[in-house]
Amino acid sequence: MRFRELSECYSKLESTQKKLEMVDILANTLSKASNEEIGKIALLTLGKIYPDFVGIELMLAEKMAIKALAVATGKNEKSVAQIVEEVGDLGKTTQTLLEKKSQSTLLSFTTQKDDTEYEIIDVWTKLDSIAQTKGEGSSDKKIRILSGLISKVSPLEARFITRMVVGQLRLGVAVQLLLEALSKAKTGTREKKNILERAYNLTSDISFISEKLYKEGIQSVEEIKVQIMNPIKVMLAQRVSSADEILEKFEGKVSLEYKYDGLRVQIHKKADKVKLFSRRPEDITEQFPDVIEFIKESAEQEDFIIEGEIVAFDLKNEKILPFQYVSQRKRKHDIEQKISEIPVRVYLFDALFAENRVFLDEDYLQRREILFKVIKETENIRFSHQIIAENTDEIDDFFHQALENSCEGVMGKSVGQNSVYQAGARGWNWVKYKADYVDKLSDSFDLVILGAEYGKGKRAGKYGTFLLGCFDVEESIYQTFTRVATGFSDDDLAYYFKLLKPLAREKPKEVLSDIDCSVWFDPRIVIEVTGAEITRSQMHTCSRGYFENENDGLALRFPRFTGKLVDDRPPEQATSNEEIRTIYLKQ
Ligand code: ATP
């Protein structure tokens, strides 16, 4: 398939907000894709060239894309940058400038280029070489490849290519929508989406499952199994705010564990090879060579997939350190220095695969037994501290013990039948009971920055107030929940201005808001916020449609930024509207 056809499909997708219509538009184009190209089309449609866990990303700086555009159009770089700034959209600017250029040289892309038009695979290959070009002179080389590419394709294609390279495709197509479209394209109905979603949760690889679907049919997708070295989407927890609630949820018996305040890690081992994946899931192996060694030393079996939490550890005082420490270990440079500055420990809590057997469908306590067999405890590899509790006193005691031991609270896990590992789901088989939930005035939320207003006085020239939203998983949209201006230091404001400015754009269609903002952003940055109370509000769209008055939504009162940038998960894993409703109803 030609990349032009895919671009026309993207353009149509941009013109509608209706989810079903988007599924149909996308399915129509996907149904024409060949078995060889469908995997790449699926990735490109999500703005990627490889699945997240492969670690090869496009993400060219906007400055470099502007240079490439200047070369392609023969314009001066400064004036291109200025137009981009005015238009607020690199893709649109690319299209307009190339259209103008083609008009002035009297070339028509439609008539002139049919035979030489780029196939999707060709464009993917060029993007891949941009992403993989490294080392000395790589910036110039990347610019050359990009300018060569955009001067050879039509202006519409160039619009989407430049957006892809800077990581701002902005089609409003989330994985869920793509899965529905794939189902419709290949089976004629959206109903097989669940089968695709299951396979996606087990492999985190959209290209693999779409190729499988096209080559071998939906039945073979149904048979897809866990594959070692492909991260499984992690299971997440619901929140509860009392020991009673835990007992009630688990009918009187629960596995309680410390909730360590660190980084979730899924560890894959195959013979001598060990890989670590974050919950996003990204490959974080390189940042933790020390953990790789700990695992190799402690492993009792050849192959396994296990899960745990990496925490920073104060060796002198034998104490777990807060999240802020371990998060510094995520940097990709000065790794050796960071290892000695911030030593870590891993607290393991689950086993998902070992010696060729998948354990996702086993009950939790059986999975823990397997964990004890595949690896042994050493200085730096520990099993999460656990008890089986059957009354609230035991839960409260354990909870306070957890806090004394520098943990965030406790995890409660079902030990009943069906206490399976629900990949990719935030179900009720796991709950979290954190210190901040005890005092309901300090509930914390991970919210997406949707827009901002410029600050005044000391804050002039920076963003001063931020519009924050939650994610509606069913509809794949962001809903507004609060506006926050408190809790930001001067350094924070400078930092967030720099971080957000390149993400400024027209109001994204996946944002449902009645509030207007001076600046809208790509919904990508997640921050942690606390608040006093959740109230009904006709100003905010969070959970609108769930109350008797159909204009009512939910709003967070007296919000305050906690200082924490939540960068270990995608925005789709921010606090959901459903979670907010649950907390509201509990209030
Ligand atoms: P939070 O920000 O509250 O950690 P989250 O959205 O990252 O939440 P949840 O599934 O809601 O993830 O809460 C559970 C998280 O707690 C896990 O993702 C994991 O990172 C961490 N954790 C710490 N200790 C444990 C444990 N013993 N069992 C499971 N998860 C644990």
Coordinates of C-alpha atoms in Angstrom, one line a residue, residues 119-498:
E119 CA 5.1 2.5 -0.2
I120 CA 4.4 2.3 3.5
I121 CA 7.3 0.0 4.0
D122 CA 9.7 2.5 2.3
V123 CA 8.6 5.2 4.6
W124 CA 8.9 2.9 7.6
T125 CA 12.5 2.0 6.5
K126 CA 13.5 5.7 6.2
L127 CA 12.0 6.4 9.7
D128 CA 13.9 3.4 11.0
S129 CA 17.1 4.7 9.7
I130 CA 16.5 8.1 11.2
A131 CA 15.9 6.4 14.6
Q132 CA 18.9 4.2 14.3
T133 CA 21.4 6.7 13.2
K134 CA 23.8 7.3 16.1
G135 CA 27.2 8.7 16.9
E136 CA 29.2 11.5 15.4
G137 CA 27.5 13.5 12.7
S138 CA 24.3 11.7 13.3
S139 CA 22.2 14.9 13.6
D140 CA 23.2 16.0 10.1
K141 CA 22.5 12.6 8.7
K142 CA 19.1 12.4 10.3
I143 CA 18.2 15.9 8.9
R144 CA 19.4 14.8 5.5
I145 CA 17.3 11.6 5.5
L146 CA 14.2 13.5 6.7
S147 CA 14.5 16.4 4.3
G148 CA 15.1 13.9 1.4
L149 CA 12.0 12.0 2.4
I150 CA 9.7 15.0 2.8
S151 CA 10.8 16.6 -0.4
K152 CA 9.9 13.4 -2.3
V153 CA 6.4 12.7 -0.9
S154 CA 3.2 14.7 -1.2
P155 CA 2.6 17.6 1.2
L156 CA -0.1 15.6 3.0
E157 CA 2.3 12.6 3.5
A158 CA 5.0 15.0 4.7
R159 CA 2.6 16.4 7.3
F160 CA 2.2 13.1 9.0
I161 CA 5.9 12.1 8.6
T162 CA 7.2 15.2 10.4
R163 CA 4.6 14.6 13.1
M164 CA 5.8 11.1 13.5
V165 CA 9.5 11.9 13.7
V166 CA 8.9 14.4 16.6
G167 CA 6.6 12.0 18.3
Q168 CA 3.4 14.0 17.9
L169 CA 1.2 12.1 15.4
R170 CA -2.0 13.2 17.2
L171 CA -4.5 11.1 15.5
G172 CA -6.4 10.4 18.6
V173 CA -6.0 6.7 17.9
A174 CA -5.3 4.8 21.1
V175 CA -4.4 1.0 21.2
Q176 CA -8.0 0.1 22.0
L177 CA -9.4 1.8 19.0
L178 CA -6.7 0.3 16.8
L179 CA -7.5 -3.2 18.1
E180 CA -11.2 -2.6 17.2
A181 CA -10.3 -1.5 13.7
L182 CA -8.0 -4.5 13.2
S183 CA -10.8 -6.8 14.3
K184 CA -13.3 -5.1 11.9
A185 CA -10.8 -5.1 9.1
K186 CA -10.0 -8.7 9.2
T187 CA -13.1 -10.4 10.7
G188 CA -15.8 -8.0 9.6
T189 CA -16.9 -7.2 13.2
R190 CA -15.5 -5.2 16.1
E191 CA -16.4 -8.0 18.4
K192 CA -13.1 -9.9 18.2
K193 CA -11.3 -7.0 19.8
N194 CA -11.2 -8.9 23.1
I195 CA -9.2 -11.7 21.6
L196 CA -6.7 -9.2 20.1
E197 CA -6.6 -7.3 23.4
R198 CA -5.8 -10.4 25.3
A199 CA -2.9 -11.2 22.9
Y200 CA -1.7 -7.6 23.2
N201 CA -1.7 -7.8 27.0
L202 CA 0.4 -11.0 26.9
T203 CA 3.0 -9.7 24.4
S204 CA 2.8 -5.9 24.4
D205 CA 3.5 -6.2 20.7
I206 CA 1.0 -4.7 18.3
S207 CA 3.0 -5.5 15.2
F208 CA 3.3 -9.2 16.1
I209 CA -0.4 -9.7 16.8
S210 CA -1.6 -7.8 13.8
E211 CA 0.7 -9.8 11.5
K212 CA -0.4 -13.0 13.1
L213 CA -4.1 -12.0 12.6
Y214 CA -3.5 -11.2 8.9
K215 CA -1.3 -14.3 8.2
E216 CA -3.0 -17.0 10.2
G217 CA -6.4 -15.6 11.3
I218 CA -8.1 -14.8 14.5
Q219 CA -7.9 -18.3 15.9
S220 CA -4.2 -18.3 15.9
V221 CA -4.3 -14.9 17.8
E222 CA -6.4 -16.7 20.3
E223 CA -3.6 -19.2 20.8
I224 CA -0.9 -16.6 21.3
K225 CA 1.0 -17.4 24.5
V226 CA 3.4 -15.5 26.8
Q227 CA 6.8 -15.1 25.1
I228 CA 9.8 -14.7 27.2
M229 CA 11.5 -11.4 26.5
N230 CA 8.2 -9.8 25.4
P231 CA 6.9 -7.9 28.5
I232 CA 3.4 -8.9 29.7
K233 CA 1.2 -5.9 30.5
V234 CA 1.3 -5.5 34.2
M235 CA -1.6 -6.2 36.5
L236 CA -2.7 -3.1 38.5
A237 CA -4.6 -2.5 41.7
Q238 CA -7.8 -0.8 42.8
R239 CA -7.6 1.4 45.9
V240 CA -9.3 1.0 49.2
S241 CA -9.4 3.2 52.2
S242 CA -9.8 1.0 55.3
A243 CA -9.0 -2.4 56.7
D244 CA -12.7 -3.2 56.7
E245 CA -13.0 -2.6 53.1
I246 CA -10.1 -5.0 52.4
L247 CA -11.7 -7.8 54.4
E248 CA -15.0 -7.2 52.7
K249 CA -13.5 -7.3 49.2
F250 CA -11.7 -10.6 49.9
E251 CA -14.5 -12.2 52.0
G252 CA -12.5 -12.4 55.2
K253 CA -9.1 -13.7 54.0
V254 CA -6.4 -11.8 52.2
S255 CA -2.7 -12.0 51.3
L256 CA -1.2 -8.7 52.7
E257 CA 2.1 -7.4 51.6
Y258 CA 4.2 -4.3 52.1
K259 CA 3.6 -1.8 49.3
Y260 CA 7.2 -0.8 48.5
D261 CA 7.7 2.7 47.1
G262 CA 9.8 2.1 44.1
L263 CA 9.8 1.1 40.4
R264 CA 7.7 -1.9 39.2
V265 CA 9.9 -4.3 37.4
Q266 CA 9.1 -7.4 35.3
I267 CA 12.2 -9.5 35.1
H268 CA 12.7 -11.9 32.1
K269 CA 15.5 -14.5 32.3
K270 CA 16.4 -16.9 29.5
A271 CA 19.6 -18.8 30.2
D272 CA 22.3 -16.1 30.7
K273 CA 20.2 -13.3 29.3
V274 CA 18.2 -11.1 31.7
K275 CA 16.0 -8.2 30.8
L276 CA 14.1 -5.7 32.9
F277 CA 10.9 -4.0 31.9
S278 CA 9.1 -1.1 33.5
R279 CA 5.3 -0.9 33.7
R280 CA 5.1 1.2 30.6
P281 CA 6.6 -1.3 29.4
E282 CA 10.0 0.0 28.5
D283 CA 13.3 -1.9 28.5
I284 CA 15.2 -0.6 31.6
T285 CA 17.9 -3.3 31.5
E286 CA 20.7 -0.9 30.8
Q287 CA 20.0 1.4 33.8
F288 CA 20.3 -1.5 36.3
P289 CA 23.4 -3.6 35.6
D290 CA 23.6 -4.3 39.3
V291 CA 20.1 -5.8 39.4
I292 CA 21.0 -8.0 36.4
E293 CA 23.9 -9.4 38.5
F294 CA 21.7 -9.9 41.6
I295 CA 19.3 -11.9 39.5
K296 CA 21.9 -14.0 37.9
E297 CA 23.4 -14.8 41.4
S298 CA 20.1 -15.7 42.9
A299 CA 18.4 -17.6 40.1
E300 CA 17.7 -21.2 40.8
Q301 CA 16.2 -21.9 37.3
E302 CA 17.2 -21.2 33.8
D303 CA 14.2 -19.4 32.4
F304 CA 11.5 -17.3 34.1
I305 CA 9.4 -14.2 34.2
I306 CA 9.0 -12.7 37.7
E307 CA 7.8 -9.4 39.1
G308 CA 8.8 -7.1 41.9
E309 CA 9.6 -3.6 42.9
I310 CA 13.1 -2.0 42.7
V311 CA 13.7 0.3 45.7
A312 CA 16.6 2.5 46.7
F313 CA 18.3 1.2 49.8
D314 CA 20.3 3.0 52.5
L315 CA 22.9 0.3 53.3
K316 CA 24.3 2.1 56.4
N317 CA 20.9 2.5 58.1
E318 CA 19.4 -0.6 56.5
K319 CA 16.4 1.4 55.3
I320 CA 14.3 1.7 52.2
L321 CA 14.5 5.1 50.7
P322 CA 11.6 6.9 49.0
F323 CA 10.7 6.7 45.3
Q324 CA 12.5 10.0 44.5
Y325 CA 15.9 8.2 45.0
V326 CA 15.3 5.2 42.8
S327 CA 13.8 7.4 40.1
Q328 CA 17.2 8.9 39.7
R329 CA 18.4 5.5 38.6
K330 CA 16.3 5.8 35.4
R331 CA 18.8 8.1 33.8
K332 CA 20.8 6.6 30.9
H333 CA 24.1 8.3 31.6
D334 CA 26.6 8.1 34.5
I335 CA 25.2 4.7 35.3
E336 CA 28.2 3.4 37.2
Q337 CA 28.3 6.5 39.4
K338 CA 24.6 6.2 40.1
I339 CA 25.0 2.5 41.1
S340 CA 27.3 3.5 43.9
E341 CA 25.4 6.6 44.9
I342 CA 22.0 4.9 45.0
P343 CA 22.2 1.2 45.7
V344 CA 19.0 -0.8 45.2
R345 CA 17.2 -3.9 46.3
V346 CA 14.5 -5.8 44.6
Y347 CA 11.4 -7.0 46.5
L348 CA 9.8 -9.8 44.4
F349 CA 6.1 -10.7 44.6
D350 CA 5.0 -12.7 41.6
A351 CA 6.0 -15.4 39.2
L352 CA 4.4 -15.5 35.7
F353 CA 6.4 -18.0 33.8
A354 CA 9.1 -20.6 34.6
E355 CA 10.6 -23.5 32.7
N356 CA 8.3 -23.4 29.8
R357 CA 5.1 -23.0 31.8
V358 CA 2.8 -20.0 32.0
F359 CA 1.3 -19.4 35.5
L360 CA -1.0 -16.4 34.8
D361 CA -4.1 -18.6 35.4
E362 CA -2.8 -20.1 38.6
D363 CA -4.0 -18.8 41.9
Y364 CA -1.9 -16.2 43.6
L365 CA -0.5 -18.4 46.4
Q366 CA 0.6 -21.0 43.9
R367 CA 2.4 -18.4 41.9
R368 CA 4.2 -17.3 45.0
E369 CA 5.3 -20.9 45.7
I370 CA 6.7 -21.0 42.2
L371 CA 8.5 -17.7 42.9
F372 CA 10.2 -19.3 45.9
K373 CA 11.4 -22.1 43.7
V374 CA 12.8 -20.1 40.8
I375 CA 15.0 -17.7 42.8
K376 CA 16.5 -17.6 46.3
E377 CA 16.7 -14.6 48.7
T378 CA 20.1 -12.9 48.9
E379 CA 21.2 -9.6 50.3
N380 CA 19.7 -7.6 47.4
I381 CA 17.0 -10.0 46.3
R382 CA 14.1 -10.3 48.8
F383 CA 10.6 -11.6 48.7
S384 CA 7.9 -9.0 49.5
H385 CA 7.0 -9.2 53.2
Q386 CA 3.7 -11.1 53.4
I387 CA 1.1 -12.4 55.9
I388 CA -2.3 -14.0 55.4
A389 CA -4.7 -11.8 57.4
E390 CA -8.2 -12.7 58.5
N391 CA -9.2 -9.7 60.7
T392 CA -9.0 -6.0 60.7
D393 CA -6.6 -5.8 63.7
E394 CA -4.1 -7.9 61.8
I395 CA -4.5 -5.7 58.8
D396 CA -4.1 -2.5 60.8
D397 CA -1.0 -3.8 62.6
F398 CA 0.6 -4.9 59.4
F399 CA -0.2 -1.6 57.8
H400 CA 1.5 0.4 60.5
Q401 CA 4.4 -1.9 60.5
A402 CA 4.7 -1.3 56.7
L403 CA 4.7 2.5 57.3
E404 CA 7.4 2.1 60.0
N405 CA 9.5 0.2 57.5
S406 CA 9.4 3.1 54.9
C407 CA 6.7 1.6 52.7
E408 CA 3.7 3.4 51.2
G409 CA 1.1 1.2 52.8
V410 CA 0.0 -2.4 52.0
M411 CA -1.2 -4.4 49.0
G412 CA -4.1 -6.7 49.5
K413 CA -4.3 -9.7 47.1
S414 CA -7.0 -12.2 46.6
V415 CA -6.1 -15.8 47.7
G416 CA -9.4 -17.2 46.5
Q417 CA -10.2 -19.3 43.5
N418 CA -9.7 -17.2 40.4
S419 CA -6.9 -15.1 42.0
V420 CA -5.3 -15.2 38.6
Y421 CA -2.9 -12.6 37.2
Q422 CA -5.0 -10.2 35.1
A423 CA -2.5 -8.9 32.6
G424 CA -3.1 -5.2 31.7
A425 CA -6.1 -4.9 34.0
R426 CA -6.8 -2.8 37.1
G427 CA -9.1 -5.3 38.7
W428 CA -10.3 -6.1 42.2
N429 CA -8.0 -9.1 42.7
W430 CA -5.4 -6.6 44.0
V431 CA -6.1 -3.6 46.1
K432 CA -3.8 -0.9 47.5
Y433 CA -4.3 0.7 50.9
K434 CA -1.9 3.6 51.2
A435 CA -1.1 6.1 54.0
D436 CA -2.5 9.0 52.0
Y437 CA -5.9 7.3 51.7
V438 CA -6.4 7.1 55.4
D439 CA -6.8 10.8 55.6
K440 CA -9.1 11.4 52.7
L441 CA -8.1 15.0 52.5
S442 CA -4.8 13.8 51.1
D443 CA -5.9 11.4 48.4
S444 CA -3.4 11.5 45.5
F445 CA -4.2 11.4 41.8
D446 CA -2.0 10.9 38.8
L447 CA -3.4 13.5 36.3
V448 CA -2.5 14.4 32.8
I449 CA -1.6 18.0 31.9
L450 CA -4.1 19.0 29.2
G451 CA -3.7 22.8 29.0
A452 CA -2.3 25.9 30.7
E453 CA -2.7 29.6 31.3
Y454 CA 0.4 31.9 31.4
G455 CA 1.3 33.1 34.8
K456 CA 1.4 36.7 36.1
G457 CA 3.9 38.6 38.1
K458 CA 6.8 36.4 39.2
R459 CA 5.4 33.6 37.0
A460 CA 5.2 35.8 33.8
G461 CA 6.5 34.1 30.7
K462 CA 5.9 30.6 32.2
Y463 CA 2.7 28.6 32.6
G464 CA 1.1 29.4 35.9
T465 CA -2.1 27.4 36.0
F466 CA -2.6 23.9 34.6
L467 CA -5.7 22.2 33.5
L468 CA -5.6 18.6 34.5
G469 CA -7.5 15.6 33.5
C470 CA -8.2 11.9 34.1
F471 CA -8.5 9.1 31.5
D472 CA -11.7 7.5 30.5
V473 CA -10.6 4.0 29.5
E474 CA -13.8 3.0 27.8
E475 CA -14.0 6.0 25.5
S476 CA -10.3 6.6 25.2
I477 CA -10.6 10.3 26.0
Y478 CA -9.3 12.7 28.6
Q479 CA -11.8 14.5 30.8
T480 CA -11.0 17.6 32.9
F481 CA -11.0 17.2 36.6
T482 CA -9.2 20.3 38.1
R483 CA -7.1 23.3 37.6
V484 CA -3.9 23.5 39.7
A485 CA -1.6 26.4 40.4
T486 CA -0.4 25.5 43.9
G487 CA 2.6 23.4 44.9
F488 CA 5.0 24.5 42.1
S489 CA 8.4 25.9 43.1
D490 CA 10.0 28.4 40.7
D491 CA 12.3 25.6 39.5
D492 CA 9.2 23.4 38.9
L493 CA 7.6 26.2 36.8
A494 CA 10.7 26.6 34.7
Y495 CA 11.0 22.9 34.3
Y496 CA 7.4 22.3 33.2
F497 CA 7.5 25.3 30.8
K498 CA 10.5 23.7 29.1

